[in-house]
Amino acid sequence: MVINKKKEESRMQKLIMNGCVVFVLLLLGACSMVKEQNNAHENHLKTEEAKETSEVSVEPVKVDLTNTSGKKVGEATLSEAKNGVHIKLTAQGLSPGRHGFHIHEIGKCEVPDFKTAGAHFNPFKREHGFKNTKGPHAGDLPNLEVAPNGKVDTEIFASLVTLQEGKPNSLLDMDGSALVIHDKVDDYTTDPSGNSGDRIVCGVITK
């Protein structure tokens, strides 16, 4: 009886040890699977990040700004960002106060009225104005604030446009586009241009 009891205990110990080995193997397998899943997720995120980076890999565009006499009064630099275009603008010789500022649909700035720049850039067929329930145009931008000395130095983000060619809202389409400063403030509501008055400064956006 004692011998059988020892054999039984030995058998139970072996079963327990075998069970422990199986458990450890299963645990290692599960850890390996989780690690593989995490690596796959990280690789996916890196791929998506690379795609986003490649999407914004566009050369900045320099724009000369001229007044109604054809004299250069400033410049702007447009840079592609993740979800739009960053605009850095400096100008002088303007009347102090707020001025309407827009992107127009054609890259042509003929003096003295700049009407050759066409209407506002509007690929999505909206109405003008940030406060307009049917707006805004893709080319609608915040008013510029000109200092008492007639100078402006500002940065603006245009979220509805891109510099990537081939896209419907690209500023670099076949006929380009233009930056236009108006002589009056934009009311952000009235279609088609916010009652912002005459065009007093224009700059061609092109490659």
mmCIF file with all atom_site columns, N, CA and C in Angstrom, residues 106-168:
data_model
loop_
_atom_site.group_PDB
_atom_site.id
_atom_site.type_symbol
_atom_site.label_atom_id
_atom_site.label_alt_id
_atom_site.label_comp_id
_atom_site.label_asym_id
_atom_site.label_entity_id
_atom_site.label_seq_id
_atom_site.pdbx_PDB_ins_code
_atom_site.Cartn_x
_atom_site.Cartn_y
_atom_site.Cartn_z
_atom_site.occupancy
_atom_site.B_iso_or_equiv
_atom_site.pdbx_formal_charge
_atom_site.auth_seq_id
_atom_site.auth_comp_id
_atom_site.auth_asym_id
_atom_site.auth_atom_id
_atom_site.pdbx_PDB_model_num
ATOM 1   N N  . ILE A 1 106 ? -7.962  83.283  -59.561 1.00 0.00 ? 106 ILE A N  1
ATOM 2   C CA . ILE A 1 106 ? -7.080  83.330  -60.735 1.00 0.00 ? 106 ILE A CA 1
ATOM 3   C C  . ILE A 1 106 ? -5.763  84.023  -60.375 1.00 0.00 ? 106 ILE A C  1
ATOM 4   N N  . GLY A 1 107 ? -4.681  83.443  -60.800 1.00 0.00 ? 107 GLY A N  1
ATOM 5   C CA . GLY A 1 107 ? -3.371  84.017  -60.512 1.00 0.00 ? 107 GLY A CA 1
ATOM 6   C C  . GLY A 1 107 ? -2.962  85.094  -61.491 1.00 0.00 ? 107 GLY A C  1
ATOM 7   N N  . LYS A 1 108 ? -3.709  86.188  -61.493 1.00 0.00 ? 108 LYS A N  1
ATOM 8   C CA . LYS A 1 108 ? -3.408  87.306  -62.391 1.00 0.00 ? 108 LYS A CA 1
ATOM 9   C C  . LYS A 1 108 ? -3.756  88.612  -61.678 1.00 0.00 ? 108 LYS A C  1
ATOM 10  N N  . CYS A 1 109 ? -2.758  89.492  -61.516 1.00 0.00 ? 109 CYS A N  1
ATOM 11  C CA . CYS A 1 109 ? -2.969  90.743  -60.776 1.00 0.00 ? 109 CYS A CA 1
ATOM 12  C C  . CYS A 1 109 ? -2.647  91.946  -61.673 1.00 0.00 ? 109 CYS A C  1
ATOM 13  N N  . GLU A 1 110 ? -3.577  92.309  -62.520 1.00 0.00 ? 110 GLU A N  1
ATOM 14  C CA . GLU A 1 110 ? -3.370  93.436  -63.416 1.00 0.00 ? 110 GLU A CA 1
ATOM 15  C C  . GLU A 1 110 ? -3.902  94.708  -62.781 1.00 0.00 ? 110 GLU A C  1
ATOM 16  N N  . VAL A 1 111 ? -3.053  95.731  -62.757 1.00 0.00 ? 111 VAL A N  1
ATOM 17  C CA . VAL A 1 111 ? -3.452  97.031  -62.205 1.00 0.00 ? 111 VAL A CA 1
ATOM 18  C C  . VAL A 1 111 ? -4.432  97.697  -63.169 1.00 0.00 ? 111 VAL A C  1
ATOM 19  N N  . PRO A 1 112 ? -5.256  98.649  -62.690 1.00 0.00 ? 112 PRO A N  1
ATOM 20  C CA . PRO A 1 112 ? -5.225  99.174  -61.324 1.00 0.00 ? 112 PRO A CA 1
ATOM 21  C C  . PRO A 1 112 ? -6.241  98.545  -60.365 1.00 0.00 ? 112 PRO A C  1
ATOM 22  N N  . ASP A 1 113 ? -7.133  97.662  -60.862 1.00 0.00 ? 113 ASP A N  1
ATOM 23  C CA . ASP A 1 113 ? -8.213  97.207  -59.991 1.00 0.00 ? 113 ASP A CA 1
ATOM 24  C C  . ASP A 1 113 ? -8.125  95.723  -59.605 1.00 0.00 ? 113 ASP A C  1
ATOM 25  N N  . PHE A 1 114 ? -7.194  95.002  -60.230 1.00 0.00 ? 114 PHE A N  1
ATOM 26  C CA . PHE A 1 114 ? -6.985  93.571  -59.926 1.00 0.00 ? 114 PHE A CA 1
ATOM 27  C C  . PHE A 1 114 ? -8.227  92.694  -60.169 1.00 0.00 ? 114 PHE A C  1
ATOM 28  N N  . LYS A 1 115 ? -9.102  93.155  -61.017 1.00 0.00 ? 115 LYS A N  1
ATOM 29  C CA . LYS A 1 115 ? -10.292 92.341  -61.312 1.00 0.00 ? 115 LYS A CA 1
ATOM 30  C C  . LYS A 1 115 ? -9.933  91.052  -62.057 1.00 0.00 ? 115 LYS A C  1
ATOM 31  N N  . THR A 1 116 ? -8.739  91.045  -62.650 1.00 0.00 ? 116 THR A N  1
ATOM 32  C CA . THR A 1 116 ? -8.301  89.849  -63.368 1.00 0.00 ? 116 THR A CA 1
ATOM 33  C C  . THR A 1 116 ? -8.090  88.658  -62.419 1.00 0.00 ? 116 THR A C  1
ATOM 34  N N  . ALA A 1 117 ? -8.054  88.921  -61.115 1.00 0.00 ? 117 ALA A N  1
ATOM 35  C CA . ALA A 1 117 ? -7.890  87.834  -60.135 1.00 0.00 ? 117 ALA A CA 1
ATOM 36  C C  . ALA A 1 117 ? -9.179  87.043  -59.951 1.00 0.00 ? 117 ALA A C  1
ATOM 37  N N  . GLY A 1 118 ? -10.258 87.527  -60.581 1.00 0.00 ? 118 GLY A N  1
ATOM 38  C CA . GLY A 1 118 ? -11.527 86.814  -60.499 1.00 0.00 ? 118 GLY A CA 1
ATOM 39  C C  . GLY A 1 118 ? -12.193 86.910  -59.139 1.00 0.00 ? 118 GLY A C  1
ATOM 40  N N  . ALA A 1 119 ? -13.129 86.000  -58.893 1.00 0.00 ? 119 ALA A N  1
ATOM 41  C CA . ALA A 1 119 ? -13.865 85.980  -57.625 1.00 0.00 ? 119 ALA A CA 1
ATOM 42  C C  . ALA A 1 119 ? -13.054 85.227  -56.561 1.00 0.00 ? 119 ALA A C  1
ATOM 43  N N  . HIS A 1 120 ? -13.660 85.079  -55.398 1.00 0.00 ? 120 HIS A N  1
ATOM 44  C CA . HIS A 1 120 ? -12.994 84.328  -54.336 1.00 0.00 ? 120 HIS A CA 1
ATOM 45  C C  . HIS A 1 120 ? -12.789 82.870  -54.741 1.00 0.00 ? 120 HIS A C  1
ATOM 46  N N  . PHE A 1 121 ? -11.709 82.279  -54.271 1.00 0.00 ? 121 PHE A N  1
ATOM 47  C CA . PHE A 1 121 ? -11.443 80.866  -54.521 1.00 0.00 ? 121 PHE A CA 1
ATOM 48  C C  . PHE A 1 121 ? -12.530 80.054  -53.824 1.00 0.00 ? 121 PHE A C  1
ATOM 49  N N  . ASN A 1 122 ? -13.313 79.310  -54.608 1.00 0.00 ? 122 ASN A N  1
ATOM 50  C CA . ASN A 1 122 ? -14.525 78.696  -54.055 1.00 0.00 ? 122 ASN A CA 1
ATOM 51  C C  . ASN A 1 122 ? -14.819 77.337  -54.701 1.00 0.00 ? 122 ASN A C  1
ATOM 52  N N  . PRO A 1 123 ? -13.903 76.380  -54.569 1.00 0.00 ? 123 PRO A N  1
ATOM 53  C CA . PRO A 1 123 ? -14.099 75.074  -55.225 1.00 0.00 ? 123 PRO A CA 1
ATOM 54  C C  . PRO A 1 123 ? -15.262 74.265  -54.663 1.00 0.00 ? 123 PRO A C  1
ATOM 55  N N  . PHE A 1 124 ? -15.691 74.578  -53.440 1.00 0.00 ? 124 PHE A N  1
ATOM 56  C CA . PHE A 1 124 ? -16.771 73.819  -52.811 1.00 0.00 ? 124 PHE A CA 1
ATOM 57  C C  . PHE A 1 124 ? -18.149 74.451  -53.018 1.00 0.00 ? 124 PHE A C  1
ATOM 58  N N  . LYS A 1 125 ? -18.194 75.528  -53.809 1.00 0.00 ? 125 LYS A N  1
ATOM 59  C CA . LYS A 1 125 ? -19.449 76.191  -54.176 1.00 0.00 ? 125 LYS A CA 1
ATOM 60  C C  . LYS A 1 125 ? -20.254 76.639  -52.953 1.00 0.00 ? 125 LYS A C  1
ATOM 61  N N  . ARG A 1 126 ? -19.581 77.341  -52.052 1.00 0.00 ? 126 ARG A N  1
ATOM 62  C CA . ARG A 1 126 ? -20.233 77.881  -50.858 1.00 0.00 ? 126 ARG A CA 1
ATOM 63  C C  . ARG A 1 126 ? -20.476 79.381  -51.039 1.00 0.00 ? 126 ARG A C  1
ATOM 64  N N  . GLU A 1 127 ? -21.098 79.997  -50.042 1.00 0.00 ? 127 GLU A N  1
ATOM 65  C CA . GLU A 1 127 ? -21.269 81.451  -50.056 1.00 0.00 ? 127 GLU A CA 1
ATOM 66  C C  . GLU A 1 127 ? -20.187 82.086  -49.186 1.00 0.00 ? 127 GLU A C  1
ATOM 67  N N  . HIS A 1 128 ? -20.064 83.402  -49.314 1.00 0.00 ? 128 HIS A N  1
ATOM 68  C CA . HIS A 1 128 ? -19.005 84.094  -48.587 1.00 0.00 ? 128 HIS A CA 1
ATOM 69  C C  . HIS A 1 128 ? -19.339 84.277  -47.106 1.00 0.00 ? 128 HIS A C  1
ATOM 70  N N  . GLY A 1 129 ? -18.293 84.182  -46.276 1.00 0.00 ? 129 GLY A N  1
ATOM 71  C CA . GLY A 1 129 ? -18.399 84.619  -44.897 1.00 0.00 ? 129 GLY A CA 1
ATOM 72  C C  . GLY A 1 129 ? -18.363 83.530  -43.840 1.00 0.00 ? 129 GLY A C  1
ATOM 73  N N  . PHE A 1 130 ? -17.508 83.748  -42.833 1.00 0.00 ? 130 PHE A N  1
ATOM 74  C CA . PHE A 1 130 ? -17.433 82.825  -41.705 1.00 0.00 ? 130 PHE A CA 1
ATOM 75  C C  . PHE A 1 130 ? -18.732 82.794  -40.901 1.00 0.00 ? 130 PHE A C  1
ATOM 76  N N  . LYS A 1 131 ? -19.490 83.890  -40.928 1.00 0.00 ? 131 LYS A N  1
ATOM 77  C CA . LYS A 1 131 ? -20.749 83.961  -40.185 1.00 0.00 ? 131 LYS A CA 1
ATOM 78  C C  . LYS A 1 131 ? -21.955 83.589  -41.044 1.00 0.00 ? 131 LYS A C  1
ATOM 79  N N  . ASN A 1 132 ? -21.713 83.289  -42.289 1.00 0.00 ? 132 ASN A N  1
ATOM 80  C CA . ASN A 1 132 ? -22.779 82.908  -43.219 1.00 0.00 ? 132 ASN A CA 1
ATOM 81  C C  . ASN A 1 132 ? -23.060 81.412  -43.061 1.00 0.00 ? 132 ASN A C  1
ATOM 82  N N  . THR A 1 133 ? -24.311 81.053  -42.823 1.00 0.00 ? 133 THR A N  1
ATOM 83  C CA . THR A 1 133 ? -24.656 79.638  -42.627 1.00 0.00 ? 133 THR A CA 1
ATOM 84  C C  . THR A 1 133 ? -24.389 78.792  -43.872 1.00 0.00 ? 133 THR A C  1
ATOM 85  N N  . LYS A 1 134 ? -24.272 79.443  -45.031 1.00 0.00 ? 134 LYS A N  1
ATOM 86  C CA . LYS A 1 134 ? -23.974 78.720  -46.263 1.00 0.00 ? 134 LYS A CA 1
ATOM 87  C C  . LYS A 1 134 ? -22.507 78.884  -46.676 1.00 0.00 ? 134 LYS A C  1
ATOM 88  N N  . GLY A 1 135 ? -21.705 79.423  -45.795 1.00 0.00 ? 135 GLY A N  1
ATOM 89  C CA . GLY A 1 135 ? -20.304 79.669  -46.097 1.00 0.00 ? 135 GLY A CA 1
ATOM 90  C C  . GLY A 1 135 ? -19.393 78.814  -45.253 1.00 0.00 ? 135 GLY A C  1
ATOM 91  N N  . PRO A 1 136 ? -18.078 79.079  -45.340 1.00 0.00 ? 136 PRO A N  1
ATOM 92  C CA . PRO A 1 136 ? -17.459 80.153  -46.114 1.00 0.00 ? 136 PRO A CA 1
ATOM 93  C C  . PRO A 1 136 ? -16.879 79.644  -47.432 1.00 0.00 ? 136 PRO A C  1
ATOM 94  N N  . HIS A 1 137 ? -16.372 80.600  -48.217 1.00 0.00 ? 137 HIS A N  1
ATOM 95  C CA . HIS A 1 137 ? -15.555 80.238  -49.365 1.00 0.00 ? 137 HIS A CA 1
ATOM 96  C C  . HIS A 1 137 ? -14.253 79.631  -48.838 1.00 0.00 ? 137 HIS A C  1
ATOM 97  N N  . ALA A 1 138 ? -13.641 78.748  -49.626 1.00 0.00 ? 138 ALA A N  1
ATOM 98  C CA . ALA A 1 138 ? -12.337 78.203  -49.234 1.00 0.00 ? 138 ALA A CA 1
ATOM 99  C C  . ALA A 1 138 ? -11.299 79.319  -49.157 1.00 0.00 ? 138 ALA A C  1
ATOM 100 N N  . GLY A 1 139 ? -11.506 80.378  -49.934 1.00 0.00 ? 139 GLY A N  1
ATOM 101 C CA . GLY A 1 139 ? -10.559 81.489  -49.957 1.00 0.00 ? 139 GLY A CA 1
ATOM 102 C C  . GLY A 1 139 ? -10.831 82.594  -48.953 1.00 0.00 ? 139 GLY A C  1
ATOM 103 N N  . ASP A 1 140 ? -11.841 82.436  -48.117 1.00 0.00 ? 140 ASP A N  1
ATOM 104 C CA . ASP A 1 140 ? -12.118 83.451  -47.093 1.00 0.00 ? 140 ASP A CA 1
ATOM 105 C C  . ASP A 1 140 ? -11.061 83.383  -45.988 1.00 0.00 ? 140 ASP A C  1
ATOM 106 N N  . LEU A 1 141 ? -10.514 84.542  -45.631 1.00 0.00 ? 141 LEU A N  1
ATOM 107 C CA . LEU A 1 141 ? -9.484  84.626  -44.594 1.00 0.00 ? 141 LEU A CA 1
ATOM 108 C C  . LEU A 1 141 ? -9.859  85.701  -43.577 1.00 0.00 ? 141 LEU A C  1
ATOM 109 N N  . PRO A 1 142 ? -9.296  85.639  -42.373 1.00 0.00 ? 142 PRO A N  1
ATOM 110 C CA . PRO A 1 142 ? -9.578  86.677  -41.371 1.00 0.00 ? 142 PRO A CA 1
ATOM 111 C C  . PRO A 1 142 ? -9.103  88.055  -41.831 1.00 0.00 ? 142 PRO A C  1
ATOM 112 N N  . ASN A 1 143 ? -9.754  89.105  -41.345 1.00 0.00 ? 143 ASN A N  1
ATOM 113 C CA . ASN A 1 143 ? -9.334  90.470  -41.662 1.00 0.00 ? 143 ASN A CA 1
ATOM 114 C C  . ASN A 1 143 ? -7.903  90.719  -41.202 1.00 0.00 ? 143 ASN A C  1
ATOM 115 N N  . LEU A 1 144 ? -7.195  91.528  -41.985 1.00 0.00 ? 144 LEU A N  1
ATOM 116 C CA . LEU A 1 144 ? -5.861  91.955  -41.579 1.00 0.00 ? 144 LEU A CA 1
ATOM 117 C C  . LEU A 1 144 ? -5.979  93.186  -40.691 1.00 0.00 ? 144 LEU A C  1
ATOM 118 N N  . GLU A 1 145 ? -5.143  93.272  -39.672 1.00 0.00 ? 145 GLU A N  1
ATOM 119 C CA . GLU A 1 145 ? -5.117  94.433  -38.777 1.00 0.00 ? 145 GLU A CA 1
ATOM 120 C C  . GLU A 1 145 ? -3.846  95.222  -39.070 1.00 0.00 ? 145 GLU A C  1
ATOM 121 N N  . VAL A 1 146 ? -4.020  96.383  -39.720 1.00 0.00 ? 146 VAL A N  1
ATOM 122 C CA . VAL A 1 146 ? -2.871  97.209  -40.086 1.00 0.00 ? 146 VAL A CA 1
ATOM 123 C C  . VAL A 1 146 ? -2.598  98.215  -38.976 1.00 0.00 ? 146 VAL A C  1
ATOM 124 N N  . ALA A 1 147 ? -1.350  98.318  -38.572 1.00 0.00 ? 147 ALA A N  1
ATOM 125 C CA . ALA A 1 147 ? -0.949  99.210  -37.483 1.00 0.00 ? 147 ALA A CA 1
ATOM 126 C C  . ALA A 1 147 ? -1.034  100.678 -37.910 1.00 0.00 ? 147 ALA A C  1
ATOM 127 N N  . PRO A 1 148 ? -0.995  101.610 -36.948 1.00 0.00 ? 148 PRO A N  1
ATOM 128 C CA . PRO A 1 148 ? -1.048  103.042 -37.282 1.00 0.00 ? 148 PRO A CA 1
ATOM 129 C C  . PRO A 1 148 ? 0.052   103.506 -38.235 1.00 0.00 ? 148 PRO A C  1
ATOM 130 N N  . ASN A 1 149 ? 1.173   102.781 -38.256 1.00 0.00 ? 149 ASN A N  1
ATOM 131 C CA . ASN A 1 149 ? 2.260   103.165 -39.165 1.00 0.00 ? 149 ASN A CA 1
ATOM 132 C C  . ASN A 1 149 ? 2.079   102.576 -40.566 1.00 0.00 ? 149 ASN A C  1
ATOM 133 N N  . GLY A 1 150 ? 0.933   101.927 -40.823 1.00 0.00 ? 150 GLY A N  1
ATOM 134 C CA . GLY A 1 150 ? 0.641   101.404 -42.147 1.00 0.00 ? 150 GLY A CA 1
ATOM 135 C C  . GLY A 1 150 ? 1.244   100.046 -42.436 1.00 0.00 ? 150 GLY A C  1
ATOM 136 N N  . LYS A 1 151 ? 1.789   99.407  -41.410 1.00 0.00 ? 151 LYS A N  1
ATOM 137 C CA . LYS A 1 151 ? 2.436   98.116  -41.611 1.00 0.00 ? 151 LYS A CA 1
ATOM 138 C C  . LYS A 1 151 ? 1.614   96.975  -41.016 1.00 0.00 ? 151 LYS A C  1
ATOM 139 N N  . VAL A 1 152 ? 1.790   95.791  -41.593 1.00 0.00 ? 152 VAL A N  1
ATOM 140 C CA . VAL A 1 152 ? 1.161   94.596  -41.063 1.00 0.00 ? 152 VAL A CA 1
ATOM 141 C C  . VAL A 1 152 ? 2.167   93.458  -41.150 1.00 0.00 ? 152 VAL A C  1
ATOM 142 N N  . ASP A 1 153 ? 2.241   92.693  -40.090 1.00 0.00 ? 153 ASP A N  1
ATOM 143 C CA . ASP A 1 153 ? 3.122   91.531  -40.029 1.00 0.00 ? 153 ASP A CA 1
ATOM 144 C C  . ASP A 1 153 ? 2.335   90.447  -39.295 1.00 0.00 ? 153 ASP A C  1
ATOM 145 N N  . THR A 1 154 ? 1.840   89.476  -40.036 1.00 0.00 ? 154 THR A N  1
ATOM 146 C CA . THR A 1 154 ? 0.914   88.518  -39.430 1.00 0.00 ? 154 THR A CA 1
ATOM 147 C C  . THR A 1 154 ? 1.079   87.122  -40.005 1.00 0.00 ? 154 THR A C  1
ATOM 148 N N  . GLU A 1 155 ? 0.483   86.172  -39.317 1.00 0.00 ? 155 GLU A N  1
ATOM 149 C CA . GLU A 1 155 ? 0.456   84.786  -39.781 1.00 0.00 ? 155 GLU A CA 1
ATOM 150 C C  . GLU A 1 155 ? -0.978  84.281  -39.719 1.00 0.00 ? 155 GLU A C  1
ATOM 151 N N  . ILE A 1 156 ? -1.407  83.624  -40.783 1.00 0.00 ? 156 ILE A N  1
ATOM 152 C CA . ILE A 1 156 ? -2.800  83.167  -40.899 1.00 0.00 ? 156 ILE A CA 1
ATOM 153 C C  . ILE A 1 156 ? -2.801  81.714  -41.370 1.00 0.00 ? 156 ILE A C  1
ATOM 154 N N  . PHE A 1 157 ? -3.755  80.954  -40.878 1.00 0.00 ? 157 PHE A N  1
ATOM 155 C CA . PHE A 1 157 ? -3.886  79.562  -41.309 1.00 0.00 ? 157 PHE A CA 1
ATOM 156 C C  . PHE A 1 157 ? -5.166  79.401  -42.118 1.00 0.00 ? 157 PHE A C  1
ATOM 157 N N  . ALA A 1 158 ? -5.021  78.916  -43.356 1.00 0.00 ? 158 ALA A N  1
ATOM 158 C CA . ALA A 1 158 ? -6.169  78.679  -44.243 1.00 0.00 ? 158 ALA A CA 1
ATOM 159 C C  . ALA A 1 158 ? -6.440  77.179  -44.276 1.00 0.00 ? 158 ALA A C  1
ATOM 160 N N  . SER A 1 159 ? -7.497  76.749  -43.589 1.00 0.00 ? 159 SER A N  1
ATOM 161 C CA . SER A 1 159 ? -7.738  75.317  -43.395 1.00 0.00 ? 159 SER A CA 1
ATOM 162 C C  . SER A 1 159 ? -8.460  74.633  -44.550 1.00 0.00 ? 159 SER A C  1
ATOM 163 N N  . LEU A 1 160 ? -8.974  75.401  -45.505 1.00 0.00 ? 160 LEU A N  1
ATOM 164 C CA . LEU A 1 160 ? -9.786  74.810  -46.576 1.00 0.00 ? 160 LEU A CA 1
ATOM 165 C C  . LEU A 1 160 ? -9.074  74.721  -47.918 1.00 0.00 ? 160 LEU A C  1
ATOM 166 N N  . VAL A 1 161 ? -7.766  75.008  -47.920 1.00 0.00 ? 161 VAL A N  1
ATOM 167 C CA . VAL A 1 161 ? -7.021  74.976  -49.173 1.00 0.00 ? 161 VAL A CA 1
ATOM 168 C C  . VAL A 1 161 ? -5.749  74.144  -49.012 1.00 0.00 ? 161 VAL A C  1
ATOM 169 N N  . THR A 1 162 ? -5.096  73.871  -50.130 1.00 0.00 ? 162 THR A N  1
ATOM 170 C CA . THR A 1 162 ? -3.850  73.117  -50.118 1.00 0.00 ? 162 THR A CA 1
ATOM 171 C C  . THR A 1 162 ? -2.938  73.597  -51.237 1.00 0.00 ? 162 THR A C  1
ATOM 172 N N  . LEU A 1 163 ? -1.648  73.286  -51.121 1.00 0.00 ? 163 LEU A N  1
ATOM 173 C CA . LEU A 1 163 ? -0.695  73.565  -52.188 1.00 0.00 ? 163 LEU A CA 1
ATOM 174 C C  . LEU A 1 163 ? -0.395  72.298  -52.979 1.00 0.00 ? 163 LEU A C  1
ATOM 175 N N  . GLN A 1 164 ? -1.033  71.203  -52.611 1.00 0.00 ? 164 GLN A N  1
ATOM 176 C CA . GLN A 1 164 ? -0.817  69.938  -53.304 1.00 0.00 ? 164 GLN A CA 1
ATOM 177 C C  . GLN A 1 164 ? -1.544  69.945  -54.645 1.00 0.00 ? 164 GLN A C  1
ATOM 178 N N  . GLU A 1 165 ? -0.796  69.842  -55.700 1.00 0.00 ? 165 GLU A N  1
ATOM 179 C CA . GLU A 1 165 ? -1.376  69.896  -57.043 1.00 0.00 ? 165 GLU A CA 1
ATOM 180 C C  . GLU A 1 165 ? -2.269  68.690  -57.312 1.00 0.00 ? 165 GLU A C  1
ATOM 181 N N  . GLY A 1 166 ? -3.308  68.913  -58.101 1.00 0.00 ? 166 GLY A N  1
ATOM 182 C CA . GLY A 1 166 ? -4.212  67.835  -58.472 1.00 0.00 ? 166 GLY A CA 1
ATOM 183 C C  . GLY A 1 166 ? -5.421  67.697  -57.579 1.00 0.00 ? 166 GLY A C  1
ATOM 184 N N  . LYS A 1 167 ? -5.429  68.377  -56.442 1.00 0.00 ? 167 LYS A N  1
ATOM 185 C CA . LYS A 1 167 ? -6.581  68.312  -55.547 1.00 0.00 ? 167 LYS A CA 1
ATOM 186 C C  . LYS A 1 167 ? -7.560  69.431  -55.897 1.00 0.00 ? 167 LYS A C  1
ATOM 187 N N  . PRO A 1 168 ? -8.862  69.203  -55.666 1.00 0.00 ? 168 PRO A N  1
ATOM 188 C CA . PRO A 1 168 ? -9.864  70.201  -56.079 1.00 0.00 ? 168 PRO A CA 1
ATOM 189 C C  . PRO A 1 168 ? -9.710  71.553  -55.398 1.00 0.00 ? 168 PRO A C  1
#
